[in-house]
Short mmCIF file of C-alpha atoms in Angstrom, two decimals:
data_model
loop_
_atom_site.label_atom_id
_atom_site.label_comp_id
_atom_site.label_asym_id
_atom_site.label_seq_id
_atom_site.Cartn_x
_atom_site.Cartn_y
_atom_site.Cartn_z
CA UNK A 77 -45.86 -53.21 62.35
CA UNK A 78 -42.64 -53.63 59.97
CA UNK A 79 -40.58 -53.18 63.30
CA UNK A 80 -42.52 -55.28 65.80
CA UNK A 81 -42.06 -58.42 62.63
CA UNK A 82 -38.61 -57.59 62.54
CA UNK A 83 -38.31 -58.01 66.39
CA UNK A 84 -39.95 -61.06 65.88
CA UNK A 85 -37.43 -62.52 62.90
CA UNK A 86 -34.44 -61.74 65.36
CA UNK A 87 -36.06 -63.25 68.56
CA UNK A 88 -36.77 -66.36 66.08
CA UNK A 89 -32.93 -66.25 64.95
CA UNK A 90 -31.56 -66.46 68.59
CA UNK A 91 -33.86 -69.19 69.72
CA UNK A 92 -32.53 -71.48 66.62
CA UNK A 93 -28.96 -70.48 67.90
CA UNK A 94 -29.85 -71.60 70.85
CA UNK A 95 -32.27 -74.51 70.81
CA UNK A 96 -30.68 -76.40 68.15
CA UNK A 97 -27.25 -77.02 69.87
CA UNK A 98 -29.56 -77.77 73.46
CA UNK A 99 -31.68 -80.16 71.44
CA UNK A 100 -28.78 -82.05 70.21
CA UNK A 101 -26.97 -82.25 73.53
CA UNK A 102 -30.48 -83.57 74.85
CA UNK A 103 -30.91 -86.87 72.23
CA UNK A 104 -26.99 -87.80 72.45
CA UNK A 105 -25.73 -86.93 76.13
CA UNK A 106 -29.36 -87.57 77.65
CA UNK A 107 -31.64 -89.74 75.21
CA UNK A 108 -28.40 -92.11 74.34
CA UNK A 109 -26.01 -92.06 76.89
CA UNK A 110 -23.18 -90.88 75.08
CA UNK A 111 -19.93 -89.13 76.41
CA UNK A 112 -18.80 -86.53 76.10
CA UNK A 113 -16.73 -87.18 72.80
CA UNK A 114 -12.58 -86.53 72.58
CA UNK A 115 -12.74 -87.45 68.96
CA UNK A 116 -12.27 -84.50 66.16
CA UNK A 117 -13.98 -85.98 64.00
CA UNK A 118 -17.33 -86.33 66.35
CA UNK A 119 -17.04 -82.57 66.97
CA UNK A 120 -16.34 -81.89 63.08
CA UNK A 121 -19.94 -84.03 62.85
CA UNK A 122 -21.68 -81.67 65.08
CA UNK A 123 -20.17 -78.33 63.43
CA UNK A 124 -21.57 -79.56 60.31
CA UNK A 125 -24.84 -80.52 61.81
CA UNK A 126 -25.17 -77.17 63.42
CA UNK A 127 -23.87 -75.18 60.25
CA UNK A 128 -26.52 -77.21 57.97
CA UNK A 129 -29.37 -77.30 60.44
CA UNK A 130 -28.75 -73.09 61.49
CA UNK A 131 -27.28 -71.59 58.47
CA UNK A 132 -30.21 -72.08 56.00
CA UNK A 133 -32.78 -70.89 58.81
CA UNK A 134 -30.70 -67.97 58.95
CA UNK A 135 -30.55 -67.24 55.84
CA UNK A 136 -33.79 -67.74 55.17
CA UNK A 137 -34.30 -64.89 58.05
CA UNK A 138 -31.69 -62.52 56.83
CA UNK A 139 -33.16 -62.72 53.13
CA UNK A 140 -36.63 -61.66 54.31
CA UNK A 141 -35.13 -58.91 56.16
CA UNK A 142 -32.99 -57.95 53.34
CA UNK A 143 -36.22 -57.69 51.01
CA UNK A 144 -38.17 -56.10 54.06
CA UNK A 145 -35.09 -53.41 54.14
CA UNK A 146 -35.37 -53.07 50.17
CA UNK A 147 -38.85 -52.75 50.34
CA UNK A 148 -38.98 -49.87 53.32
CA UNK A 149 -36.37 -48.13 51.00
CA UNK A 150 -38.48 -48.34 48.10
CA UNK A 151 -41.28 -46.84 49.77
CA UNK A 152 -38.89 -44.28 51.27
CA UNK A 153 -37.57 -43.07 47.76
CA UNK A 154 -41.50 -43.14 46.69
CA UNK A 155 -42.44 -40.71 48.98
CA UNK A 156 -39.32 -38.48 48.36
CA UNK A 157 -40.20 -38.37 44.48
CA UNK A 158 -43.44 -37.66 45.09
CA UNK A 159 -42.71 -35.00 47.83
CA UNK A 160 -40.23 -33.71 45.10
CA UNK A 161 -42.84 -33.53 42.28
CA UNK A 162 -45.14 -31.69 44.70
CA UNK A 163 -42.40 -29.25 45.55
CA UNK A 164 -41.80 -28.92 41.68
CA UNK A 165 -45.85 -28.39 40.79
CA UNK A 166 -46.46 -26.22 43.50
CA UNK A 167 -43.42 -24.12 42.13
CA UNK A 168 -44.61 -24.33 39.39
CA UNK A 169 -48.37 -23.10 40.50
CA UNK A 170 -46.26 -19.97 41.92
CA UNK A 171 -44.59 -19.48 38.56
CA UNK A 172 -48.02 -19.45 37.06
CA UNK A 173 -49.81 -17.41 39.45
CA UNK A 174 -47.33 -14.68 39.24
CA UNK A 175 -47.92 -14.30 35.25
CA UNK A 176 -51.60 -14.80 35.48
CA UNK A 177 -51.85 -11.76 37.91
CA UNK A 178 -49.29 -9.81 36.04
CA UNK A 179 -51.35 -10.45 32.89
CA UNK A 180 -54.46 -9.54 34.90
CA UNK A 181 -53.12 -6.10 35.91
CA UNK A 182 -51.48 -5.66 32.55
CA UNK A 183 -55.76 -6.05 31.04
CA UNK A 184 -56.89 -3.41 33.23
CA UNK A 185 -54.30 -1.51 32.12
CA UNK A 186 -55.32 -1.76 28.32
CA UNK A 187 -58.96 -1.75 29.46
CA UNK A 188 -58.67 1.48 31.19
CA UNK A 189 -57.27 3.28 28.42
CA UNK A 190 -60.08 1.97 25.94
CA UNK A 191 -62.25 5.35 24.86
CA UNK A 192 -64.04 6.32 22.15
CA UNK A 193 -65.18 9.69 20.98
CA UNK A 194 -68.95 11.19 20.89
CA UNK A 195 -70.30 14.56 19.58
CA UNK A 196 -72.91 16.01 21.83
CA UNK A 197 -73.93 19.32 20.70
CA UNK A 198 -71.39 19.30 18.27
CA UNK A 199 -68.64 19.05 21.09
CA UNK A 200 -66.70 16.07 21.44
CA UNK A 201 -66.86 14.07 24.55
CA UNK A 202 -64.60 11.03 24.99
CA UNK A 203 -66.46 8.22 27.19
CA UNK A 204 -63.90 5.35 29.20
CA UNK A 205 -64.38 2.10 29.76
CA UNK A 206 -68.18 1.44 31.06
CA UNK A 207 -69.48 4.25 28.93
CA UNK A 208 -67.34 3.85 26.14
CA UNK A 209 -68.61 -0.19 26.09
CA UNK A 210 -72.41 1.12 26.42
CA UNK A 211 -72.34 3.22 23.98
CA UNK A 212 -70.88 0.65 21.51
CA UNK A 213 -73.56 -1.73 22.75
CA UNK A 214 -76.37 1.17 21.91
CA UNK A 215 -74.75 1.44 18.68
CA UNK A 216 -74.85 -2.58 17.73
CA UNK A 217 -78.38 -2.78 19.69
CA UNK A 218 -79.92 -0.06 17.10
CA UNK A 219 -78.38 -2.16 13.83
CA UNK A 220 -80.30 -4.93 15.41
CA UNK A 221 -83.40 -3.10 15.79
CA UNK A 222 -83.61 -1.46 12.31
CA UNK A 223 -83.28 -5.15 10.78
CA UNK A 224 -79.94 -4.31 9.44
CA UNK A 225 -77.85 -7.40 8.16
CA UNK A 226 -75.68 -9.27 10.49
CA UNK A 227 -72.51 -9.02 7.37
CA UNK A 228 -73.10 -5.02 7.70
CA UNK A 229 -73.50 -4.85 11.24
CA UNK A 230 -69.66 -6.45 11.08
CA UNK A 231 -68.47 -4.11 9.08
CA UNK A 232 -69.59 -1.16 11.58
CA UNK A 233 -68.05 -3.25 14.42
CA UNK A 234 -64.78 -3.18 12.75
CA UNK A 235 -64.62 0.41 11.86
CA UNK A 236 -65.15 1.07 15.44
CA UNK A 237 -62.68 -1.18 16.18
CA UNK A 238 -59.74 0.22 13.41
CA UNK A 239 -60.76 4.00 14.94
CA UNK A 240 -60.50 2.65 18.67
CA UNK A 241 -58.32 -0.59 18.74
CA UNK A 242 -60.81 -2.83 20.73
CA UNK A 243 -58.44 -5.67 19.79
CA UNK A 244 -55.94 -5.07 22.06
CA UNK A 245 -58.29 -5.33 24.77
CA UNK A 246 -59.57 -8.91 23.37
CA UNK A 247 -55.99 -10.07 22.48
CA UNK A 248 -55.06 -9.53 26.10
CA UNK A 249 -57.90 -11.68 27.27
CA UNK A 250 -57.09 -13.95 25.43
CA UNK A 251 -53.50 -14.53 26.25
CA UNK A 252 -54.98 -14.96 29.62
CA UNK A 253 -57.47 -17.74 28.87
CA UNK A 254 -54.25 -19.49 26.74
CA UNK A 255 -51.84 -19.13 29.78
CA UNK A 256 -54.70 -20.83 32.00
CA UNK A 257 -55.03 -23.61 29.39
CA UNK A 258 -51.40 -24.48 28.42
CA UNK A 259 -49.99 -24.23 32.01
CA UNK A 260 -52.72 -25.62 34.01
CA UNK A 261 -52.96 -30.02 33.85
CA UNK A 262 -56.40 -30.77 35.16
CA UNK A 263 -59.97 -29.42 34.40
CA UNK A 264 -60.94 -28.81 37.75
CA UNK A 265 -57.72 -25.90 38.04
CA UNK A 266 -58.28 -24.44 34.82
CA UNK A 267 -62.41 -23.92 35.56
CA UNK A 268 -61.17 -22.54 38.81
CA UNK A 269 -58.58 -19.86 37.37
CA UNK A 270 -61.33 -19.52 34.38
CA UNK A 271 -63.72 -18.16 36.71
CA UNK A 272 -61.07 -15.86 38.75
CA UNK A 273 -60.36 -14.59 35.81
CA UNK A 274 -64.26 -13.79 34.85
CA UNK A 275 -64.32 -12.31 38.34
CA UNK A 276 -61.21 -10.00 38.12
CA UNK A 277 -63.06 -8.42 35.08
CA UNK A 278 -64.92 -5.71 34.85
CA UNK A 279 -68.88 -6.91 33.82
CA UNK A 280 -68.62 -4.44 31.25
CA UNK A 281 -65.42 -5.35 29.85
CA UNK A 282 -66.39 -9.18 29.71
CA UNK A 283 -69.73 -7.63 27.37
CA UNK A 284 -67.19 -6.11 25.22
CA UNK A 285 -65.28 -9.32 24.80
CA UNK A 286 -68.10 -11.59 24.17
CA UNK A 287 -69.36 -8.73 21.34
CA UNK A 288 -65.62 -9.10 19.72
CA UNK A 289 -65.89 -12.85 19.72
CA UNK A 290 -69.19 -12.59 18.16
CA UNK A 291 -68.30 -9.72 15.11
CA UNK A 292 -64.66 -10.43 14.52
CA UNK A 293 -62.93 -13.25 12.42
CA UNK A 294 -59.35 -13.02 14.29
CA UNK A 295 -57.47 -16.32 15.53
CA UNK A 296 -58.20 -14.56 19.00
CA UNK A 297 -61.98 -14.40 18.75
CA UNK A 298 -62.32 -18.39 17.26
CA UNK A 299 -59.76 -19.48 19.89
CA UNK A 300 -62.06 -18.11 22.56
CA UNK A 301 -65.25 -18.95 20.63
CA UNK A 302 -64.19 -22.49 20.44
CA UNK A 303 -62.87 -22.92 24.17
CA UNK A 304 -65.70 -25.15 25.79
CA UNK A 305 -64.62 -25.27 29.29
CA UNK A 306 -64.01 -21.39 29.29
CA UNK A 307 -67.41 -20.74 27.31
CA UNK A 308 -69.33 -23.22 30.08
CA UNK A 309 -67.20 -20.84 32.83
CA UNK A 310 -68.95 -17.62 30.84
CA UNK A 311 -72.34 -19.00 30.84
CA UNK A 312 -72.68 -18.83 34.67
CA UNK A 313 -72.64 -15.50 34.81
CA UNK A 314 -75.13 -15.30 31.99
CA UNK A 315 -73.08 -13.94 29.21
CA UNK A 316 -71.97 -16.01 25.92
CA UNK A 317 -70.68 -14.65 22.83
CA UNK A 318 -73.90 -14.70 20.68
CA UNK A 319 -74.95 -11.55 23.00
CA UNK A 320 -76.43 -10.06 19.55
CA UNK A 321 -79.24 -12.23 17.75
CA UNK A 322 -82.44 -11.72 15.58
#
């Protein structure tokens, strides 16, 4: 369209060049009569005529193409930021995604070395990861069920947790739910990496979480606890970190 108007302008241009100088050879040489002139002055007349009849027409045309130049090179350094900020976000995106599965590898990690120690027959047993989590959950389950008080059923959560460090596995959740947060601009991406995260993790492990966001008073456990958009995330698989009421 810009071109086809531009085609236009210039077609416009040379029929001024031309009609002008025609039209005023048709009123004096045709309409009056006269000679051809042999008089300076006469052809200074008509240079001015022409120069103040063409030149503002002109430059009326060359402006608008100027602007319409300006404005095509406007929209050409537009695109090129924007095309630039894309290529910087999506960089950015890659940056991100790196850490996040690093971080995510780096859980399982701490996860799969989480144990804890039973005596069965008076031998000890050490139970991983699903079993070690159940058996903590059979442990808080009972408090519940003997009526014992939520302030001492804390206490036993964090003697379990000084004898078998279950805050290293919540601290390293949470860095992950932070990283998503700070790095991440727009609701939409962070729900999306909230719930790969959820998804990368082990059902059990995410149990285990939710109980140390319920029993302990870190900065890790209220940061999560007070996350909305994470805790909304949670809730669709079923799980929220009031897993142990009355």
């Amino acid at each position: 369209m810009r071109k086809l108007l531009n085609k236009y302008l210039i077609t416009i241009a040379t029929l001024v060049i031309v009609i002008i100088p025609i039209l005023y050879f048709y009123q004096f040489s045709v309409v009056l009569n006269y000679p051809w002139s042999k008089d300076q002055d006469v052809w200074s007349d008509f240079g001015s005529f022409l120069g103040g009849t063409i030149s503002p027409i002109l430059s009326f045309i060359t402006i608008f193409l100027l602007i319409q130049s300006l404005n095509h090179q406007n929209l050409a350094n537009e695109k090129l930021t924007e095309q630039l900020e894309s290529n910087i976000e999506n960089e950015n995106l890659r940056t991100f995604e790196n850490l996040f599965f690093n971080l995510i590898g780096l859980q399982k990690d701490i996860y799969n070395r989480f144990k804890i120690y039973v005596l069965v027959n008076n031998e000890k047993h050490t139970l991983y990861n699903e079993e070690a989590v159940k058996k903590v959950e059979d442990l808080l389950d009972q408090q519940f069920e003997n009526g014992v008080q939520i302030d001492k059923i804390k206490e036993l959560y964090e003697t379990i947790d000084e004898e078998y460090n279950i805050y290293d596995v919540l601290r390293s959740f949470s860095s992950i739910v932070k990283l998503i947060e700070e790095k991440l601009n727009t609701e939409e991406n962070r729900k999306s990496y909230y719930e790969k995260l959820i998804n990368l993790t082990d059902y059990a492990h995410l149990r285990l979480i939710c109980a140390s966001v319920q029993f302990e008073d870190s900065c890790n456990a209220q940061y999560l606890k007070n996350n909305k958009e994470f805790h909304q995330v949670l809730e669709k698989v079923n799980l929220n970190f009031e897993l142990y009421q009355y």
